[in-house]
Short mmCIF file of C-alpha atoms in Angstrom, two decimals:
data_model
loop_
_atom_site.label_atom_id
_atom_site.label_comp_id
_atom_site.label_asym_id
_atom_site.label_seq_id
_atom_site.Cartn_x
_atom_site.Cartn_y
_atom_site.Cartn_z
CA UNK R 1 21.41 5.06 -24.34
CA UNK R 2 18.64 4.85 -21.93
CA UNK R 3 20.26 5.48 -18.34
CA UNK R 4 17.87 6.34 -15.76
CA UNK R 5 18.33 9.39 -13.56
CA UNK R 6 17.63 8.25 -10.11
CA UNK R 7 18.66 9.96 -7.17
CA UNK R 8 18.98 6.88 -5.08
CA UNK R 9 19.31 3.32 -6.79
CA UNK R 10 16.75 0.66 -6.29
CA UNK R 11 16.98 -2.43 -4.66
CA UNK R 12 14.39 -5.68 -4.99
CA UNK R 13 13.83 -6.60 -1.26
CA UNK R 14 12.64 -10.21 -0.27
CA UNK R 15 9.08 -11.02 -1.16
CA UNK R 16 8.26 -11.09 2.22
CA UNK R 17 8.46 -7.20 2.70
CA UNK R 18 5.05 -5.69 3.12
CA UNK R 19 3.81 -2.39 3.52
CA UNK R 20 0.57 -1.05 5.22
CA UNK R 21 -0.54 2.16 3.60
CA UNK R 22 -3.29 4.87 3.36
CA UNK R 23 -4.30 7.28 1.07
CA UNK R 24 -7.58 9.30 2.07
CA UNK R 25 -10.11 7.08 3.08
CA UNK R 26 -8.42 4.06 1.53
CA UNK R 27 -6.38 1.41 3.26
CA UNK R 28 -4.21 -1.54 2.10
CA UNK R 29 -1.64 -3.89 2.66
CA UNK R 30 0.83 -4.41 -0.42
CA UNK R 31 3.89 -6.09 -1.24
CA UNK R 32 7.02 -4.17 -1.91
CA UNK R 33 8.02 -4.68 -5.73
CA UNK R 34 11.28 -2.24 -5.15
CA UNK R 35 12.68 -0.12 -2.46
CA UNK R 36 14.98 3.06 -2.28
CA UNK R 37 15.73 5.95 0.17
CA UNK R 38 14.02 8.20 -1.88
CA UNK R 39 10.72 6.05 -2.23
CA UNK R 40 8.93 2.74 -2.77
CA UNK R 41 6.93 0.80 -5.66
CA UNK R 42 3.81 -0.97 -4.13
CA UNK R 43 2.06 -3.80 -5.62
CA UNK R 44 -1.48 -2.82 -5.68
CA UNK R 45 -4.49 -3.12 -7.94
CA UNK R 46 -5.87 0.01 -6.63
CA UNK R 47 -6.09 3.14 -8.56
CA UNK R 48 -4.63 6.03 -6.53
CA UNK R 49 -4.49 9.38 -8.18
CA UNK R 50 -1.07 11.01 -9.23
CA UNK R 51 0.35 13.74 -6.57
CA UNK R 52 -2.17 11.88 -3.83
CA UNK R 53 -0.80 11.99 -0.45
CA UNK R 54 0.18 8.68 1.27
CA UNK R 55 1.00 7.34 4.58
CA UNK R 56 3.26 4.18 4.68
CA UNK R 57 4.30 1.94 7.40
CA UNK R 58 7.09 -0.75 6.26
CA UNK R 59 7.45 -3.74 8.14
CA UNK R 60 11.18 -4.83 7.68
CA UNK R 61 13.41 -7.09 9.49
CA UNK R 62 15.39 -4.13 11.25
CA UNK R 63 12.06 -2.56 12.20
CA UNK R 64 9.17 -0.45 11.45
CA UNK R 65 9.66 2.62 9.26
CA UNK R 66 7.12 5.10 8.99
CA UNK R 67 6.83 7.92 6.43
CA UNK R 68 4.80 10.09 4.04
CA UNK R 69 4.99 10.04 0.39
CA UNK R 70 3.19 11.13 -2.59
CA UNK R 71 2.27 9.10 -5.88
CA UNK R 72 4.61 9.82 -8.83
CA UNK R 73 3.36 6.94 -10.89
CA UNK R 74 0.57 4.62 -11.38
CA UNK R 75 0.76 1.46 -13.56
CA UNK R 76 -2.49 0.05 -13.78
CA UNK R 77 -3.39 -3.20 -12.12
CA UNK R 78 0.07 -3.56 -11.13
CA UNK R 79 1.06 -0.79 -8.18
CA UNK R 80 2.18 3.04 -7.73
CA UNK R 81 5.35 4.64 -7.25
CA UNK R 82 5.38 6.53 -3.88
CA UNK R 83 8.29 9.23 -3.22
CA UNK R 84 8.92 9.83 0.08
CA UNK R 85 8.61 13.32 1.28
CA UNK R 86 8.73 13.29 4.87
CA UNK R 87 10.23 11.00 7.69
CA UNK R 88 11.33 11.17 11.24
CA UNK R 89 15.11 10.64 11.27
CA UNK R 90 15.04 7.31 13.35
CA UNK R 91 12.86 6.11 10.79
CA UNK R 92 15.01 7.14 7.91
CA UNK R 93 18.24 5.68 9.79
CA UNK R 94 16.31 2.22 10.01
CA UNK R 95 15.47 2.48 6.31
CA UNK R 96 19.03 3.19 5.11
CA UNK R 97 20.40 0.61 7.51
CA UNK R 98 18.01 -1.92 6.08
CA UNK R 99 18.71 -0.97 2.33
CA UNK R 100 22.22 -0.92 3.15
CA UNK R 101 21.91 -4.66 4.60
CA UNK R 102 19.93 -5.80 1.63
CA UNK R 103 22.43 -4.63 -0.81
CA UNK R 104 25.14 -6.26 1.07
CA UNK R 105 23.47 -9.61 1.11
CA UNK R 106 22.46 -9.20 -2.67
CA UNK R 107 26.36 -8.98 -3.31
#
């Protein structure tokens, strides 16, 4: 049996969810493939090294969410998985409310 061992379940947000992100000198705006309290998968063809630090700005209906993360996985020509490692409490609250709202509307 293949069961995912995730601390937080992922959701697929509407296709309009965008995130501006920066890693080193690289700046990009990407669509969000999936989202969780613990991280985000960003659609990008850019190659970003594993364990690179990433600053993110999620633009969501309930407001912007800023945070810092680290690249945990890279799928070539598809995207990167970013684990959140730091976020202000206000931003975390907006993220939790947005995920809760998306979960309810998807049910």
